[in-house]
Amino acid sequence: MSATDSPVSLPPPDTAERSPWGEVLHSLSRSGTFLTGLGIVVFWIVCALFGQHFVPYDPLASDIINALTPPAADHWFGTDQLGRDVFSRVIIGSRDILTVAPLATILATIAGTALGLVIGYFRGIVDDIVSRVLEAFMAIPVVIIALLAIVALGTSKITVIVVIGLSFAPIIARTVRSAVLAERELDYVAAAKLRHEGALHTMFVEILPNVIPPILVETTVRLGYAIFAVATLSFMGFGIQPPSPDWGLSISSNYGMIGGGFWWTVLFDALAIASLVIGVNLVADGVHGAFND
Amino acid sequence: MVFLGGQVLPGNVGRAILGPFADQRAVDALNHSLGVDRPLLVQYGSWIWNFLHGDMGTSYVFRAPVAPFVVDALGNSMKLALVAFVLVVPIGILGGVIAALNVNRPLDRIISLGGLSVTVLPEFVTGIILILIFGVWLRWLPIAAAWPKGAGILTQIYYLILPSLPLFLVLFGYIARMARSGMIEALDSDYTRTAVLKGLRWRTVIWRHVLRNALLPTITVIATQTGYLIGGLVVIETLFRYQGIGSLIFTAARGKDFPMLEAGILTIGIVYAVATLIADFLYSVLNPRIRLGAEQ
Amino acid sequence: MTDPRQATNALELKELSVAYRVGRRNRAVLRNVNLTIKAGEAYGLVGESGCGKSTVALSVVRYLPRNGSITGGSIALDGKDVMKLDAEALRRARADSVSMVYQDPGKALNPSLRIGRQLTEIFELTGVTGQAAEDKALAMLNRVRISDPASVMQRYPHQLSGGMQQRVAIAMALANDPSMLILDEPTTGLDATVEAEVLDLIGQLRRELSASILFISHNLAVVSNMCDRVGVLYAGMLVEEGSTRDVFNDPRHPYTVALLRCLPRGGQRKDQGRLDTIPGFLPGIGATIVGCAFADRCALATERCRAEPPPLYELGEGRLSRCHYHDRAQSLPRATPAEIAAVTPKQAPPVLQVEGLNKTYASHGRPLRAVKDVSVSLRPGETLGLVGESGSGKTTFARLLLGLVPPDDGGSIELEGKKLAPRLASRSEDQVKAVQIVFQNPDSALNRSHSIRHILSRALKRLGGLTGKTLDNRLEELVRSVRLTDRHLAVKPRQLSGGLKQRVAIARAFAGDPRIVVCDEPTSALDVSVQAAILNLLADLQSKQDVSYIFISHDLGVVRYLSDKIAVLYLGRIMEFGSSEAVFSGPHHPYTEALLSAVPKLDRTESARIRLDGDIPSAANPPTGCVFHTRCPRKIGTICETQEPELTEAQPGHTIRCHIPYDELARLQKPKAMEPA
């Protein structure tokens, strides 16, 4: 054995450094944008989960005598045309949208990731055809797809979840596809081929872990748009159905009276939607920043 | 595809129009007169043939040709979209450029975060808030986009400002964001460094070297937003009770008026395709690498 | 400036310190750099990656990245303090007196403006407009020896080759007749023959113009050919300075001494001994340095070196060294013993036999012959070096062998006498593990999500067919064979330096006892000091395991060190094939001759200068007859344009594809014995 065989004099691995995920968490914990957004989102989640324990009135109980009273001490946000307490309705109104939108997003992420991995990895004719179809699909506004599907299938929460999930899946698939196209050109994929690894192993064990960051970013962004879409569909009458105190639905049933000066019946619901959507997008922006620094 | 969508939708057309209690023979008769009992392919062929000749079919609900409705609605929507577009493209790009030139300074944070926030708000939410502020409390602007008959162009624009604002806000953040990232990339590029080190004036560097390369991707994005814009129109036109293509589709969908729905959606598809073509054309005109790529 | 002595200095850096802000902390990149360039002088700045070379250049033109700032010292251009200039004065200084050319000309030119416009705008700054500016731009393009400048004026950058783009960039830099020209790795990334042309051009322009030059490069030989004086940077500090001849022939800092020893020089070969290496690794950016920055890696270091930072000792005749023991720097003991076990060449049957291999791609509807009619054979324990510029088909050939791309029908690849299926999927497990590869870039080759243990275990499982305890034992053995330790197994690739990552990649290739390992530029992404260690490792593994290498590199010195046989490729065809000795010592094919002549030599012995004109033709549209005739300096007549020469045996085992008879080549090339690097 010559002296060169001893493994001395090599620098030690740099273990002091944070792992990539630790780095991301660290940068998130210092991002004001992310923390503000997280605060807003957590607030609404708490309202959805525990709201019924602290709201002053039953959000569905009508009280015709006290209909359309302006905000005052006993009804902080006033009452609507059926005399229901607007404050209680706004608090509980987070429940349906916070069920439907995340489920739709999860569906979109799973379907989109699988599709994106497959077409990005195999490319060729399958990719050409599927990508064309996805493009055509994405050209149609989500609202219109949803409109058609809901006319066809009838309105239910499941329909809304499926419709939004499937119309967002192509967008996630496109993101995953372009990330996979970049990854498959890297030499570690060729190295896997030179070990006779199967396509499934290469896609899910080799490539997938490396495309998680863009998927996470896209998923948080999509969640914001899912809330956008659910609220809009409910407002159009194709989403969440009465008697739910859902925000979009409440606005839709009360905005006709806006000219009469009954502003409190719509303003608080509008602000609630606005705060939730902005909150989610601040989170998304924070996540995006943490992965791209 | 749109046509198939309309056909696959369950629901017997005749039944939908006549209601659940109508006599089955009446339903069959109506289906026959509408031609919906013919084989699918035959219907499709004749539909496309007729569409290309300007005959978009007959509305089930109004029992009248669809075409005039669609043409009117499209015209109205174009006006609304145009007002929003004319406002948002220059302002959005300007916002993005200003943000990029002040990157990570307060002005950039304000434009970026502000743009990000308004972009994600549903149109009906910003619509409601704007109506409350400008229509109900301040009473500056009319809350419905229904101008008196024979109103001049300025009056029409006056009525369209409020409806176009929600569209403006959504597009503003999007365009500003694209313009900003394109600008930052161009500012950090080697060719910008070359230009600066040549000793060119900062203004020349920005105008001649940075802007053109920076805004190329933004142009594509603006065109892809046409699709979104149409989705937004459905909501806005409903909220402001405006007779555009969006509310036409919405009403047709609710009333299961398939010829109307199909014609409306196909029209949107054509508008989208035209917008994409224009964007591709502009992009290749502005980008010598594509225009002259074949020579290499 | 009233003081005439001061005015003679084109550039003067005094105690320049620069820091980059990373994660709320200022990390020092340059530490108190003093440097003076006299008017008309060419000064070379050398050092490995991360030493701060480029930061010096960017500081001079005040164009540091957003997170960079000058934390101390001063910069004077023509006696004017650059740091005190306001925006307008700085702009005027850039317009009038300083210019810069950097790596990657494709990015340095604006993609959406015509070349002419990018040139005329410089003259417009001085008030010359319209036709007058056009004429000046044309003159400038003529000056950088661009043929048909009028048509180049009308083109966009993407329509020019890399060499042409860099000429344009140089024309732009010289348009304002600067007093200071900064060249930051101006030829890195260009093909060897193109690099030689550009360097010649810079040398000629230097004689024509008055500009002083700051030439920054990682390539010691390039600097030695271009510069009067040279400074060596290490960890942001100038560690040695002096006239080029002195520094490279008589270095006075252990780092310079070690750096020069890492390079395979004067035709050194693997059986003549190992290359020397530099132990340890470069201090990271912003590292706290107590004492001498190089002490940890220096065999001469004493307690004093670790405690007391050495000043820049003045050694007379303008020589400086930042070493307490500069007088005995050259007695630095070797870090790696030179002796190597003698390898007895065996006359075993060939492990690899390639016959008539072709690969045609479709490019815009036209066939592109990436590899044309290639036949080679290789014995166990031998290395075949593949040499050629971009588009020569080296990498495609390697991928054909590996089965990553299928060849055209017809040719054959035989491994140990058995035919290899064209596609990887149809090869047997034994055949798959027998042919492996070490890629150029370990960052791309190692999956960044997996730990080193996972990466190597998976390879042992799939290629070695091992499981459980036997796998663990073999893993330990494998890790030791590439001189890594258990500690390295738990980490992810990003926590290792480039050299260590490449060791992991080598270990992976050796997991299944391969017969042939393709090494595709395995050291070109690494610093010189790391390169030597990797080359030693490859040579050691080969002598122990009798494995054969297909070694691809653009660095002829490195190829020569490791190879037993050489194939010179041009546009997918073998132009010359033979034993390493025969190919390098000649007589050789005119293309080989040009390639050898293009290699910059450290000792400045300008041998025969064979320069190729024009660009490498596209493989999609190769020239008729001999594909090399468009650039051949020894073209003999129309036969070269009409008839493709056969690959003929000049001497046993040495074949050349040329119409010129072997004896004639020998006579033409005789007077100039050539030694690469």
Short mmCIF file of C-alpha atoms in Angstrom, two decimals, chain A residues 1-21 23 30 183 185-198 201-202 204-211 213, chain C residues 24 274 279-281 336-337 399 402 404 424-425 427-429 432 435-437 439 441 444-450 454 458-459 462-463 480 483-485 487-488 491 494-497 500 503 508 540 544:
data_model
loop_
_atom_site.label_atom_id
_atom_site.label_comp_id
_atom_site.label_asym_id
_atom_site.label_seq_id
_atom_site.Cartn_x
_atom_site.Cartn_y
_atom_site.Cartn_z
CA MET A 1 0.00 0.00 0.00
CA SER A 2 1.44 3.30 -1.00
CA ALA A 3 0.80 6.48 0.92
CA THR A 4 -1.83 7.62 -1.55
CA ASP A 5 -4.10 4.80 -0.54
CA SER A 6 -4.82 6.27 2.86
CA PRO A 7 -7.85 8.50 2.83
CA VAL A 8 -6.14 11.31 4.68
CA SER A 9 -5.94 14.90 3.55
CA LEU A 10 -9.40 15.03 2.00
CA PRO A 11 -11.62 17.81 3.25
CA PRO A 12 -14.46 16.63 5.45
CA PRO A 13 -18.00 16.98 4.16
CA ASP A 14 -19.56 20.29 4.97
CA THR A 15 -22.03 19.06 7.55
CA ALA A 16 -22.39 22.40 9.28
CA GLU A 17 -24.52 23.60 6.39
CA ARG A 18 -28.29 23.30 6.65
CA SER A 19 -30.07 20.74 4.56
CA PRO A 20 -31.98 22.25 1.60
CA TRP A 21 -35.30 21.88 3.43
CA GLU A 23 -32.73 26.32 4.44
CA ARG A 30 -37.89 35.17 8.39
CA GLU A 183 -34.40 17.13 -15.22
CA GLU A 185 -31.56 15.97 -19.62
CA LEU A 186 -29.39 15.75 -16.52
CA ASP A 187 -26.84 12.99 -16.45
CA TYR A 188 -28.20 11.24 -13.38
CA VAL A 189 -31.13 10.10 -15.53
CA ALA A 190 -28.70 8.67 -18.08
CA ALA A 191 -26.85 7.03 -15.19
CA ALA A 192 -30.12 5.39 -14.10
CA LYS A 193 -30.62 4.07 -17.63
CA LEU A 194 -27.09 2.67 -17.47
CA ARG A 195 -28.23 0.65 -14.45
CA HIS A 196 -31.27 -0.70 -16.34
CA GLU A 197 -33.65 1.06 -13.98
CA GLY A 198 -37.31 0.89 -14.94
CA HIS A 201 -38.17 4.00 -10.64
CA THR A 202 -36.63 6.76 -12.74
CA PHE A 204 -40.74 8.52 -9.05
CA VAL A 205 -37.49 7.82 -7.21
CA GLU A 206 -34.97 9.72 -9.32
CA ILE A 207 -36.86 12.64 -10.85
CA LEU A 208 -39.84 13.30 -8.57
CA PRO A 209 -37.88 14.42 -5.47
CA ASN A 210 -36.12 17.04 -7.57
CA VAL A 211 -39.30 18.58 -8.95
CA PRO A 213 -40.12 22.55 -5.11
CA ARG C 24 -26.88 39.16 6.19
CA ARG C 274 1.84 10.42 -10.79
CA PRO C 279 -3.92 18.55 -0.55
CA GLY C 280 -6.91 20.14 1.14
CA PHE C 281 -9.12 22.64 -0.59
CA THR C 336 1.74 12.68 -3.89
CA PRO C 337 4.62 10.29 -4.43
CA ARG C 399 -23.17 7.61 -26.25
CA LEU C 402 -23.04 3.16 -23.97
CA LEU C 404 -27.82 5.68 -24.84
CA LEU C 424 -29.24 -0.31 -24.01
CA ALA C 425 -32.59 -1.92 -23.21
CA ARG C 427 -28.25 -5.51 -23.67
CA SER C 428 -27.76 -8.13 -20.97
CA GLU C 429 -27.18 -7.14 -17.36
CA VAL C 432 -24.73 -3.05 -19.10
CA VAL C 435 -19.68 -0.28 -19.98
CA GLN C 436 -20.10 2.68 -17.65
CA ILE C 437 -19.39 6.40 -17.73
CA PHE C 439 -19.73 12.42 -16.76
CA ASN C 441 -20.35 17.63 -14.55
CA SER C 444 -25.66 16.88 -13.16
CA ALA C 445 -24.52 13.28 -12.79
CA LEU C 446 -25.38 12.79 -9.13
CA ASN C 447 -29.01 13.00 -8.05
CA ARG C 448 -29.08 15.95 -5.67
CA SER C 449 -31.98 14.50 -3.67
CA HIS C 450 -30.15 11.33 -2.73
CA HIS C 454 -28.09 5.83 -1.52
CA ARG C 458 -28.23 1.56 -5.58
CA ALA C 459 -25.40 1.17 -8.09
CA ARG C 462 -28.27 -2.92 -9.67
CA LEU C 463 -24.81 -3.32 -11.18
CA ARG C 480 -12.02 3.51 0.16
CA ARG C 483 -10.19 7.73 -1.13
CA LEU C 484 -13.43 8.79 0.50
CA THR C 485 -14.44 7.88 4.04
CA ARG C 487 -18.24 10.33 6.83
CA HIS C 488 -18.95 11.20 3.23
CA VAL C 491 -24.31 13.62 3.07
CA ARG C 494 -24.23 19.58 -2.57
CA GLN C 495 -22.31 19.27 0.69
CA LEU C 496 -19.23 18.00 -1.15
CA SER C 497 -16.72 19.95 -3.21
CA LEU C 500 -15.20 14.88 -4.04
CA ARG C 503 -14.89 10.76 -6.84
CA ARG C 508 -20.49 4.65 -9.04
CA ASP C 540 -4.43 4.02 -10.17
CA LYS C 544 -5.31 -2.18 -10.40
#
